[in-house]
Backbone as CSV, one residue per row, in Angstrom:
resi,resn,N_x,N_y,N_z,CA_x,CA_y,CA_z,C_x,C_y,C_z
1,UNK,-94.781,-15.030,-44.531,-93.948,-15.407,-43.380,-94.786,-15.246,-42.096
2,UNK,-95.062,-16.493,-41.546,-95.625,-16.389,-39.748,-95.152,-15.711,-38.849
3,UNK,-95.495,-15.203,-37.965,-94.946,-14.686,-36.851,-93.747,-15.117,-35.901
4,UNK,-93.827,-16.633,-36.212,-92.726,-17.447,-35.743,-91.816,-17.189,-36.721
5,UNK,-91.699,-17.336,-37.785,-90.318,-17.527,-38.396,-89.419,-15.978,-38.110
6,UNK,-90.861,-15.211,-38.372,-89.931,-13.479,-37.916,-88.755,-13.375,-36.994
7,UNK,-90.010,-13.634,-35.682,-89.393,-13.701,-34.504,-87.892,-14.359,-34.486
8,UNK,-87.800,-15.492,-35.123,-86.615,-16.188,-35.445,-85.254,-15.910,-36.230
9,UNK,-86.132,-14.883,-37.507,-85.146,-14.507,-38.184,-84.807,-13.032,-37.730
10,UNK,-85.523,-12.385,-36.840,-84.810,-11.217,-36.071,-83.970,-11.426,-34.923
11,UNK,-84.174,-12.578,-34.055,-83.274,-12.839,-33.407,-81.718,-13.558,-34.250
12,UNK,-81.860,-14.164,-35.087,-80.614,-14.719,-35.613,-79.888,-13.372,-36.241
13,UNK,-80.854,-12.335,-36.625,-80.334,-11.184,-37.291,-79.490,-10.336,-35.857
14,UNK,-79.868,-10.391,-34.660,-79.570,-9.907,-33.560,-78.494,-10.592,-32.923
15,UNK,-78.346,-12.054,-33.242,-76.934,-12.574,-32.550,-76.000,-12.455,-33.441
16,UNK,-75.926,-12.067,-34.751,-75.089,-11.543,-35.803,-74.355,-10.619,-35.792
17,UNK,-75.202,-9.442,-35.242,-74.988,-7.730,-35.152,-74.196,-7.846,-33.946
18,UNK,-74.551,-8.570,-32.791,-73.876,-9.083,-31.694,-72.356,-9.361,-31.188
19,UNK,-72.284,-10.482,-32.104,-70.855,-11.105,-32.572,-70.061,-9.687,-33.476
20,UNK,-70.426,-9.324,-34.343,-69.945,-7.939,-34.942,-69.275,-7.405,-34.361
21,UNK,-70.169,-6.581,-33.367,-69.837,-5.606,-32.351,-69.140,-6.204,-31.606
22,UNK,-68.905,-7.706,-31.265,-67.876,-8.127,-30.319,-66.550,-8.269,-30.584
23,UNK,-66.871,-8.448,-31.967,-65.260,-8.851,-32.942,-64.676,-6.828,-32.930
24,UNK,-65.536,-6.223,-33.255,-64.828,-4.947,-33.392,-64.375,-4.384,-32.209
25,UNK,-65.040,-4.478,-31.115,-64.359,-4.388,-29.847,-63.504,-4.865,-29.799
26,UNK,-63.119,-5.963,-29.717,-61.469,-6.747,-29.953,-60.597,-5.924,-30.438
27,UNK,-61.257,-5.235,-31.669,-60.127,-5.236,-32.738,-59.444,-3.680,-32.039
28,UNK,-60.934,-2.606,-31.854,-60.506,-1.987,-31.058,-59.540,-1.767,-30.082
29,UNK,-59.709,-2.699,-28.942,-59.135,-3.032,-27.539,-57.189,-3.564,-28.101
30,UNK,-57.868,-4.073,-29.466,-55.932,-4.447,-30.065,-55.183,-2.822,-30.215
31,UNK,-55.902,-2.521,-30.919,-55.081,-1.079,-31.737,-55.030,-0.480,-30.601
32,UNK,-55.777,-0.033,-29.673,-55.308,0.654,-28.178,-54.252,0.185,-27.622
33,UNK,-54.132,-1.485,-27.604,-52.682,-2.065,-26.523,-51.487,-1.538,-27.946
34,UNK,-51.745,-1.848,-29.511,-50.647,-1.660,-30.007,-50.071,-0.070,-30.080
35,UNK,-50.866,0.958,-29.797,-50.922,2.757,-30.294,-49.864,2.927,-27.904
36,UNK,-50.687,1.948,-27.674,-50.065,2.192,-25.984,-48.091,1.830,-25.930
37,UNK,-48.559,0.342,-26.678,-47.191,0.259,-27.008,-45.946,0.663,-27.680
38,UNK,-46.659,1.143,-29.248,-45.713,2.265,-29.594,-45.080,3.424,-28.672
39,UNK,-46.414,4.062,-28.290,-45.895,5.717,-27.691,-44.910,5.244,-26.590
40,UNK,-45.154,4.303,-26.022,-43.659,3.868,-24.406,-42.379,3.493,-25.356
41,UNK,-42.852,2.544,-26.575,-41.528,2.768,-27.177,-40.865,3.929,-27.851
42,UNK,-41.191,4.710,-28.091,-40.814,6.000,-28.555,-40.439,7.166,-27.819
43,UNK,-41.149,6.984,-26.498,-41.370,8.346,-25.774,-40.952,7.504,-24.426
44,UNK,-40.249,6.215,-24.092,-40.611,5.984,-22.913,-38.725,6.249,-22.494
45,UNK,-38.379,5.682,-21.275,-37.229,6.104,-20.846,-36.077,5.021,-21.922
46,UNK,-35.032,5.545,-22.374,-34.229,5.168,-23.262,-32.614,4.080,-22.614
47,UNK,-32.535,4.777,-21.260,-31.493,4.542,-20.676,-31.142,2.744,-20.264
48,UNK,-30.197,2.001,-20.263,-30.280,0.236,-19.901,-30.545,0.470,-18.848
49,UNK,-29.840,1.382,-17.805,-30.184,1.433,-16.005,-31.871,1.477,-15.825
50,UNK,-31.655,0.436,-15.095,-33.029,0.465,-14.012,-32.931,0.895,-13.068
51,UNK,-34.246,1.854,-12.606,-34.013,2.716,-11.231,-34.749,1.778,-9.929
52,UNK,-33.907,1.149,-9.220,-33.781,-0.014,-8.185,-33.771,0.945,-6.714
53,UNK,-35.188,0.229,-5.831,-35.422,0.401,-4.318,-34.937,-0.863,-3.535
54,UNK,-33.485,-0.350,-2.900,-33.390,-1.676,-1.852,-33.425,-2.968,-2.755
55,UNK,-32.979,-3.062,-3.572,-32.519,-3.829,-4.994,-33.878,-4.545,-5.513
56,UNK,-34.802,-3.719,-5.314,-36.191,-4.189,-5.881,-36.179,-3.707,-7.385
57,UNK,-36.324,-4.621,-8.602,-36.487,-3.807,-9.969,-38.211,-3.194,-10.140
58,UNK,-37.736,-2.191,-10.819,-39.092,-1.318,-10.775,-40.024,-2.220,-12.080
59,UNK,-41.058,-2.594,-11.797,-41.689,-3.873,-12.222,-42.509,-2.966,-13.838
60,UNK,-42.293,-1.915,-14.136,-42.815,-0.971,-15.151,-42.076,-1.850,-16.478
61,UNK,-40.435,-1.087,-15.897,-39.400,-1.939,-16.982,-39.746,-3.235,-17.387
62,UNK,-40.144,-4.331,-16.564,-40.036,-5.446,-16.680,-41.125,-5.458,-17.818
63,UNK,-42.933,-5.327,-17.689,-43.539,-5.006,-18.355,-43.252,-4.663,-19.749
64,UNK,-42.303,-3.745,-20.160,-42.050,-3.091,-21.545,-41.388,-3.810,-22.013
65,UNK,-41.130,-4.951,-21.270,-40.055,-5.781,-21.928,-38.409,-5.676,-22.048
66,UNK,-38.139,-4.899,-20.916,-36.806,-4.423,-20.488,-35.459,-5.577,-20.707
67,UNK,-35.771,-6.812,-20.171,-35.014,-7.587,-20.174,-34.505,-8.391,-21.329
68,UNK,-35.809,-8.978,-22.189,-35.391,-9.645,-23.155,-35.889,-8.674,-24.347
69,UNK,-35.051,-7.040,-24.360,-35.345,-6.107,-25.392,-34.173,-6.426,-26.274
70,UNK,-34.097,-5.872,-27.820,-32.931,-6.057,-28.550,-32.166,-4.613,-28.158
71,UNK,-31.139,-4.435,-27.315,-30.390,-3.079,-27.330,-29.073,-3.245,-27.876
72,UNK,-28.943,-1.674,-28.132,-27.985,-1.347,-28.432,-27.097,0.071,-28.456
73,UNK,-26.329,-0.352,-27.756,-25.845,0.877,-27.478,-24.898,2.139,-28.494
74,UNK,-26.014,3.032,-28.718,-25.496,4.134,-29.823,-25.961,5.487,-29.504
75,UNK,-25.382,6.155,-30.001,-26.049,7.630,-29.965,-27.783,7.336,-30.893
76,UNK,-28.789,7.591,-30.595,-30.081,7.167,-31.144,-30.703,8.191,-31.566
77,UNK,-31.082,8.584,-33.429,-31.638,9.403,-33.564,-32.947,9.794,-33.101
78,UNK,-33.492,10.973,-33.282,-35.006,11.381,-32.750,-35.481,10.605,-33.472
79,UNK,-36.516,9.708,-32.967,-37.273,8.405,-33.831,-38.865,9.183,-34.414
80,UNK,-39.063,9.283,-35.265,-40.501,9.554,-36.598,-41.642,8.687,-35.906
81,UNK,-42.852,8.782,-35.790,-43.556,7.898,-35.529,-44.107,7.045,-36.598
82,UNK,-43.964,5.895,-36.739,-44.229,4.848,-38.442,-45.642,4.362,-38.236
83,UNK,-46.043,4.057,-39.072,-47.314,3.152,-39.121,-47.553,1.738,-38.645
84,UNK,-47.842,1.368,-37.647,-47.786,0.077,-36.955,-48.436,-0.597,-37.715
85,UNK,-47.442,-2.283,-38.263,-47.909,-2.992,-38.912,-47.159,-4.433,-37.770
86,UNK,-48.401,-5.168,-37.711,-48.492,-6.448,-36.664,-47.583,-7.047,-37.351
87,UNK,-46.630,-7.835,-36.153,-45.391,-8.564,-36.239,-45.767,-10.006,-36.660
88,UNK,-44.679,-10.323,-37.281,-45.404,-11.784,-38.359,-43.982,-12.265,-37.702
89,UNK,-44.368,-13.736,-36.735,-43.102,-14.582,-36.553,-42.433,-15.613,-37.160
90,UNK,-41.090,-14.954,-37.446,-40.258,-15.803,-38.415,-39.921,-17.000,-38.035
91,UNK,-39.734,-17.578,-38.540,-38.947,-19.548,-37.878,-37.821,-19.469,-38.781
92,UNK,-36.669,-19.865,-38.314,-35.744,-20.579,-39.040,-35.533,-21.916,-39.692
93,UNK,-35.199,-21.975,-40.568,-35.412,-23.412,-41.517,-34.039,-23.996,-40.760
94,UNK,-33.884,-25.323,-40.508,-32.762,-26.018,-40.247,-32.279,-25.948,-39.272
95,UNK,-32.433,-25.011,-38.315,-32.161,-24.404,-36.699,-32.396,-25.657,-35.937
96,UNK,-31.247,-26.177,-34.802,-31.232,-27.339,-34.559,-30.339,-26.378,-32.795
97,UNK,-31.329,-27.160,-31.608,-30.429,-26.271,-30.896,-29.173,-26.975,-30.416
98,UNK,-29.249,-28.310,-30.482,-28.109,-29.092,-30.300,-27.168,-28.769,-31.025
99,UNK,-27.128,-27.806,-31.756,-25.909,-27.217,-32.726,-25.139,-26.220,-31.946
100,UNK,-26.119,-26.128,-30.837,-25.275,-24.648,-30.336,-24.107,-25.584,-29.529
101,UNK,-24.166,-26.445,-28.984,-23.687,-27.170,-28.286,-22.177,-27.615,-28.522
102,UNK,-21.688,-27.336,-29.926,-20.577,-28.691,-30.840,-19.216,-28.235,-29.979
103,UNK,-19.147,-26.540,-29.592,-18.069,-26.132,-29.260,-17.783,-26.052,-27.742
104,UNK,-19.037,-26.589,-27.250,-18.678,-26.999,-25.580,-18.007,-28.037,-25.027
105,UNK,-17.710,-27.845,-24.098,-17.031,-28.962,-23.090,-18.542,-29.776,-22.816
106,UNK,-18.479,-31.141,-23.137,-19.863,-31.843,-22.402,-19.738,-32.645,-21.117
107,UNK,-20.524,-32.653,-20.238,-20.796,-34.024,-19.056,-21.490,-34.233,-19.103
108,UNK,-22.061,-35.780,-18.445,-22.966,-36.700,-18.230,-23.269,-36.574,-16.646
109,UNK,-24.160,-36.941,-16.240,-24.587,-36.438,-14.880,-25.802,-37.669,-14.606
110,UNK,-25.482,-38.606,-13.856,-26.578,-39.498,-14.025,-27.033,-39.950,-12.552
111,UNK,-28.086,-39.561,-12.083,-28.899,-40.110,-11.054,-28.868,-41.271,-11.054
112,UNK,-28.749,-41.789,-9.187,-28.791,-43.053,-9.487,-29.553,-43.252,-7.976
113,UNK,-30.123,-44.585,-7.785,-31.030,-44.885,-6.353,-29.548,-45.633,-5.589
114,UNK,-30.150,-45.035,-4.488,-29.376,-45.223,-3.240,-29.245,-47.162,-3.077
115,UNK,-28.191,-47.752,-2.616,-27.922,-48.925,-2.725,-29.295,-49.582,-1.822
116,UNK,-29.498,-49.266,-0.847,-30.582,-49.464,0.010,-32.511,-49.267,-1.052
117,UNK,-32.003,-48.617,-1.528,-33.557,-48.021,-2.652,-33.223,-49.140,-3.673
118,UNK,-32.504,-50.203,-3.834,-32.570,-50.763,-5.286,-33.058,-52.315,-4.941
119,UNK,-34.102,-52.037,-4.444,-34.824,-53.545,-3.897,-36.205,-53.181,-4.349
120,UNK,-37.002,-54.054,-5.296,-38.204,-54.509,-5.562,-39.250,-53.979,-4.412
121,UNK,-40.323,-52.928,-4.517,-41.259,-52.922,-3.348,-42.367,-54.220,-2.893
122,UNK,-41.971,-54.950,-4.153,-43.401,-55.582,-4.602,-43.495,-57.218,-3.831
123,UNK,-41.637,-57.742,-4.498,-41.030,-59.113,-4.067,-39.951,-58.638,-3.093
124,UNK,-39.336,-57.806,-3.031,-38.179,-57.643,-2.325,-37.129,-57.955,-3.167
125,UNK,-37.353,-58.080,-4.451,-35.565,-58.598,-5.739,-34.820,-57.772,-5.644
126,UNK,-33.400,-57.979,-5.817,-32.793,-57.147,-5.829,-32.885,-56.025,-7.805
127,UNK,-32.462,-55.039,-7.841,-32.862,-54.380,-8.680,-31.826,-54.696,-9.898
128,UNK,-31.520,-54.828,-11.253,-30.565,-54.847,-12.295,-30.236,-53.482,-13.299
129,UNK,-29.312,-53.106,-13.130,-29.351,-51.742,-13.920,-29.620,-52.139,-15.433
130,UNK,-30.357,-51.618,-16.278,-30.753,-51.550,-17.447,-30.259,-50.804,-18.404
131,UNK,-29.916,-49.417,-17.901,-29.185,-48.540,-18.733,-29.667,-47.022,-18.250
132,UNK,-29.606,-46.100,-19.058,-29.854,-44.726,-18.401,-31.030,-44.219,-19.413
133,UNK,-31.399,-43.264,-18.963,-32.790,-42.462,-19.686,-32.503,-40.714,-19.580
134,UNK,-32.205,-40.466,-20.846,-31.814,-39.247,-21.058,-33.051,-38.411,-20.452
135,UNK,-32.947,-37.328,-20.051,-33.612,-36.438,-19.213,-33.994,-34.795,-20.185
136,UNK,-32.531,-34.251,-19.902,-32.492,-32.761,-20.860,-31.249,-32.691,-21.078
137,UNK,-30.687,-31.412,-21.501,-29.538,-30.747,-21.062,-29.478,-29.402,-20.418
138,UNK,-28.666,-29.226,-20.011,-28.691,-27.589,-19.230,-27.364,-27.213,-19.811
139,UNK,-27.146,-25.929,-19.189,-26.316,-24.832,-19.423,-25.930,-24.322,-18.319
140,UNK,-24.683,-24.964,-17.300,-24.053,-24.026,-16.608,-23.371,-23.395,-16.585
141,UNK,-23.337,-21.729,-15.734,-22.162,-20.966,-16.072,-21.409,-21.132,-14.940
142,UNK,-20.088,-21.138,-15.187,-19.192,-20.962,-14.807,-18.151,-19.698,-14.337
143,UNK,-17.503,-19.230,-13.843,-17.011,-17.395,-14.188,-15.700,-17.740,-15.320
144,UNK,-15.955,-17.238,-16.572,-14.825,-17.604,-17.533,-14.412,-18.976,-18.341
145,UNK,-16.038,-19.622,-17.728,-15.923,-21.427,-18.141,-17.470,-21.718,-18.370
146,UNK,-17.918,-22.541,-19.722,-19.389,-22.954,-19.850,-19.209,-24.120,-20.181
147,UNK,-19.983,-24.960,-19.821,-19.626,-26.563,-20.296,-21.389,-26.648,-20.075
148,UNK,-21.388,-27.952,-20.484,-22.730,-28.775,-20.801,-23.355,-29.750,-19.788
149,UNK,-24.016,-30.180,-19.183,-24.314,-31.096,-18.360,-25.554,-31.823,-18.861
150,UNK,-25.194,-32.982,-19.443,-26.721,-33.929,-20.055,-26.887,-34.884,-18.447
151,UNK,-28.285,-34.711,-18.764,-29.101,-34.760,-17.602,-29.441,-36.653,-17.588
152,UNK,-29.189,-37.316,-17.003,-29.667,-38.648,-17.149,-30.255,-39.574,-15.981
153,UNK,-31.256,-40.242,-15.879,-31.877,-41.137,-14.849,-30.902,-42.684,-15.113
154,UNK,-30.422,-43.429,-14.006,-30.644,-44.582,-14.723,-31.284,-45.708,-14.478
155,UNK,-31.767,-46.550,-15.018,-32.818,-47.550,-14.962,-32.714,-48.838,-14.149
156,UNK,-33.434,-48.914,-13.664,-33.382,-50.242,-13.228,-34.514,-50.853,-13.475
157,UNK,-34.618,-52.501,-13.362,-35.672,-53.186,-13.414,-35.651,-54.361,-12.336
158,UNK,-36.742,-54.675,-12.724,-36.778,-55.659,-11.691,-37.325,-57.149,-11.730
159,UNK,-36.077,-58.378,-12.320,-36.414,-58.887,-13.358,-37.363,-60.043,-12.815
160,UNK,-38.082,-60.242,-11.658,-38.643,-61.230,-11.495,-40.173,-60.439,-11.450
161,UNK,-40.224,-58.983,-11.196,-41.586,-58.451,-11.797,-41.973,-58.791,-13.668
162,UNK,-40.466,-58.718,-13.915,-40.720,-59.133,-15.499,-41.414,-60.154,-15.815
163,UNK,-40.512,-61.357,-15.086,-40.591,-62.761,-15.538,-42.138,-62.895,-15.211
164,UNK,-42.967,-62.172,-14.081,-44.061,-62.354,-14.067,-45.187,-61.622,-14.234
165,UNK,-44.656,-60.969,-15.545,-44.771,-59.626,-16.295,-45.960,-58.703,-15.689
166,UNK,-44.792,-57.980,-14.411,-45.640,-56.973,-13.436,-44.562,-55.831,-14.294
167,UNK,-45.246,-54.411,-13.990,-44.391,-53.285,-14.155,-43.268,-53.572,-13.260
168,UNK,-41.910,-53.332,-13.679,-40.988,-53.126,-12.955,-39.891,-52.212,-13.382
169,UNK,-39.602,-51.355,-14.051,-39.005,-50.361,-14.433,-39.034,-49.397,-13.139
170,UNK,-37.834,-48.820,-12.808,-37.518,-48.432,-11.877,-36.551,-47.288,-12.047
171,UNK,-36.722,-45.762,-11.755,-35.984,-44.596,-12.130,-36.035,-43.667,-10.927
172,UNK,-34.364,-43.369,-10.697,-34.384,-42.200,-9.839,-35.208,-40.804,-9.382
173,UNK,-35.440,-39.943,-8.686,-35.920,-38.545,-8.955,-34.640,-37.507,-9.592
174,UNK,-35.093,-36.620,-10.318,-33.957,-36.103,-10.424,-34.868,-34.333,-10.427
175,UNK,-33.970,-33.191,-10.143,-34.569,-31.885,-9.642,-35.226,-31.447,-10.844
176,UNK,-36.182,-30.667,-10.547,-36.891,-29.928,-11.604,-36.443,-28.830,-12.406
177,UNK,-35.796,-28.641,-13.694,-35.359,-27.097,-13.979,-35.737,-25.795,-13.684
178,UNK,-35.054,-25.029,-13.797,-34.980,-23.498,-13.350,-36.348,-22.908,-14.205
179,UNK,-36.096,-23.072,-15.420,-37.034,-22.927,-16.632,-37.530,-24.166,-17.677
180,UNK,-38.851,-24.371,-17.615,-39.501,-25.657,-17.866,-38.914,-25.585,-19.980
181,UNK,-38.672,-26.445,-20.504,-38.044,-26.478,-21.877,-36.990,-25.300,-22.163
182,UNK,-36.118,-25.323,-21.267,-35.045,-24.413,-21.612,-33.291,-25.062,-20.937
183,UNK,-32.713,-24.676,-21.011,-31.603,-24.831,-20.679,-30.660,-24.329,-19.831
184,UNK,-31.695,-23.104,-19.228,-31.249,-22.624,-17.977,-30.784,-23.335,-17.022
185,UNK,-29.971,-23.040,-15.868,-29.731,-23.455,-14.939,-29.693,-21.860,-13.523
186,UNK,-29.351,-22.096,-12.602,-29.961,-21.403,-11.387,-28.448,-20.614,-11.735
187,UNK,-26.918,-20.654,-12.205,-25.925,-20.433,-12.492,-26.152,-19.145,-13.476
188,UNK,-26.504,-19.949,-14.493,-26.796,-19.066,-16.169,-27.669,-17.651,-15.338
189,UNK,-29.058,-18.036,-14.751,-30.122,-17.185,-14.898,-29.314,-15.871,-13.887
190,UNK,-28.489,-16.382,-12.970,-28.081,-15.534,-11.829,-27.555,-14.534,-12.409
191,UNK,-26.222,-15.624,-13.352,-25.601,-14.253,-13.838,-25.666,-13.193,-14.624
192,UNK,-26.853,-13.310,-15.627,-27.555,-12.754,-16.584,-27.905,-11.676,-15.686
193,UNK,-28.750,-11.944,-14.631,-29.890,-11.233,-14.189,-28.693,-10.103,-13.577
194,UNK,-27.951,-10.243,-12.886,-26.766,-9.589,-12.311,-25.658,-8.975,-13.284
195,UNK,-25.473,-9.403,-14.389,-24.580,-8.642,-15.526,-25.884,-7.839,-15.972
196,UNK,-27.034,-7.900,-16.108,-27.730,-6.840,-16.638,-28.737,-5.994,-15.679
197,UNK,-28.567,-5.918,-14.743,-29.714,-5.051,-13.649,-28.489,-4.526,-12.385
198,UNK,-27.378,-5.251,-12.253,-26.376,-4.928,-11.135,-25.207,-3.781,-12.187
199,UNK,-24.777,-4.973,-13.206,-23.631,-4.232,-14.108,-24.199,-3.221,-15.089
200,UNK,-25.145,-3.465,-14.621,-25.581,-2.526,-16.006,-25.054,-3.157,-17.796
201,UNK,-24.738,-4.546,-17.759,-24.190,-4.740,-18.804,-25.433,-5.159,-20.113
202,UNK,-25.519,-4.545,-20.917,-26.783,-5.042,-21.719,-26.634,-6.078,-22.262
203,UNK,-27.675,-7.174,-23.050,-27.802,-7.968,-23.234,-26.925,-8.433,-24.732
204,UNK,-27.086,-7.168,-25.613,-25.915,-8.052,-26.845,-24.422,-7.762,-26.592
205,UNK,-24.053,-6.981,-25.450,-22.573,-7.189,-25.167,-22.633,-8.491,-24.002
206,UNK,-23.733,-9.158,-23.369,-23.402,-10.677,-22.889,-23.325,-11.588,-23.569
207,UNK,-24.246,-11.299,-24.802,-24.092,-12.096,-25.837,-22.480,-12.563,-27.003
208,UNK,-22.116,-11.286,-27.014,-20.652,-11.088,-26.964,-19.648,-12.004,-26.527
209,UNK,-19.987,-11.835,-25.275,-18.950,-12.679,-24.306,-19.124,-14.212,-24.023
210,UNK,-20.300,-14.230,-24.142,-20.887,-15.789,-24.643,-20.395,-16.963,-26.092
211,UNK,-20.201,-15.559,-26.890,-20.086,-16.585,-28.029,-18.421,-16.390,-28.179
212,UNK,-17.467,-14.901,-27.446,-16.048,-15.652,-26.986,-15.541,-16.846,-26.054
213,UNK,-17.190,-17.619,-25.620,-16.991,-18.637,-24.581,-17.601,-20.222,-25.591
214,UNK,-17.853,-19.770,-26.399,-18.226,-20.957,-27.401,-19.688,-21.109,-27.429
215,UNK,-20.505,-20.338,-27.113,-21.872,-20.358,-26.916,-22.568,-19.797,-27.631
216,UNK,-23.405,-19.422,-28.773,-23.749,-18.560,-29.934,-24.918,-17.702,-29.324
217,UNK,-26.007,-18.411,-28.563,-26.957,-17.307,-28.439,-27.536,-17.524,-27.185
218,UNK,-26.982,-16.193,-26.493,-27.252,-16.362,-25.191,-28.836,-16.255,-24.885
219,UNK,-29.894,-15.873,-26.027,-31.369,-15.873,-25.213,-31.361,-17.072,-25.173
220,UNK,-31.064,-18.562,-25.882,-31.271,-19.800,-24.988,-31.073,-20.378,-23.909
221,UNK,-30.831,-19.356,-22.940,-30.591,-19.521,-21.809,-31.876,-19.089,-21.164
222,UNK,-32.231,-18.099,-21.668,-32.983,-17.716,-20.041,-34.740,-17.883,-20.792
223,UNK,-34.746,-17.989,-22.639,-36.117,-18.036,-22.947,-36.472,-19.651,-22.752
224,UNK,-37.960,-19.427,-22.840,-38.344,-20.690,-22.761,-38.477,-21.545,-24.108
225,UNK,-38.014,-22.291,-24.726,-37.556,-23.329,-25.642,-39.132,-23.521,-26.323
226,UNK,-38.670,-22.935,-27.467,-39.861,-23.733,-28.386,-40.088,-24.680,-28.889
């Protein structure tokens, strides 16, 4: 073996040992965030109340995952410390979220351009409605009332851009959601945030009251939609 190939095969032997040591650092730097996370769950404060400055939430809670935690309210034995084994995420087979929907009140809600806005930029035509273009749905609350609101644009065209086959499809603006793939609305998120940080009410007794309102699972409200 030449001096060159050495040189070569000690450096490839050196970006090896490299990568090693980088992967075990990782693995390291994991078991520290998971051994950090246990001990706050075990040892950290137990109580739903958050301790609030001038109605600022203390941003610790938020961190541990205060809000979207599973609680429940019981007398709680002294907890054992277990062997941390990494969480494997389940999916549901057949889970359809338009199912949550069957027992609501529904509306249609459809944007439309101002009579003055429905003129051609291009020729000046007047505009032809085409039909509507489904958008999302949301979830507003109501106090003691939840209904549905499907979100819709509706279309126009503009049939002499057609005839002289320019783009002419033509759609309202309509507002941006509260939470990007979710079903929140500025209603839902308020009152959540206020039945659980004002009322102190925890999250599976809102859930509770949600599904006496025809609604099955209230985290589709405030998580973001997979």
């Amino acid at each position: 073996m030449n001096e060159t190939s050495l040189i070569r095969t000690l450096q490839a032997t050196i970006e090896s040992q490299n990568k090693t040591i980088e992967g075990l650092r990782e693995e390291l730097k994991r078991a520290n965030e998971n051994m950090e996370y246990l001990i706050k769950k075990l040892y950290g404060r137990k109580t739903e109340k958050t301790s609030a400055i001038d109605g600022q939430l203390v941003i610790s809670d938020i961190e541990l995952g205060l809000f979207n935690e599973a609680e429940k309210e019981m007398d709680s034995p002294i907890l054992e410390p277990v062997p941390f084994e990494e969480p494997i995420k389940k999916t549901r087979k057949g889970y359809k979220r338009k199912d949550l929907f069957e027992n609501l009140p529904s509306h249609d809600q459809v944007f439309k351009l101002e009579e003055s806005q429905q003129v051609c930029p291009v020729d000046g035509s007047k505009f032809s409605v085409v039909g509507n273009k489904f958008i999302r749905s949301e979830i507003r609350y109501v106090p003691a009332k939840i209904s549905v609101f499907n979100i819709y644009q509706e279309t126009y065209e503009c049939r002499t851009c057609k005839n002289e086959r320019r783009p002419g499809i033509f759609n309202p603006n309509t507002r941006e959601p509260v939470l990007q793939h979710s079903y929140a609305t500025a209603s839902t998120v308020a009152w959540t945030i206020y039945q659980k940080f004002v009322q102190s009410v925890p999250l599976y007794r809102q859930e509770k009251d949600w599904k006496q309102m025809g609604f099955p699972l209230v985290e589709e409200i405030y998580l973001i939609g997979s």
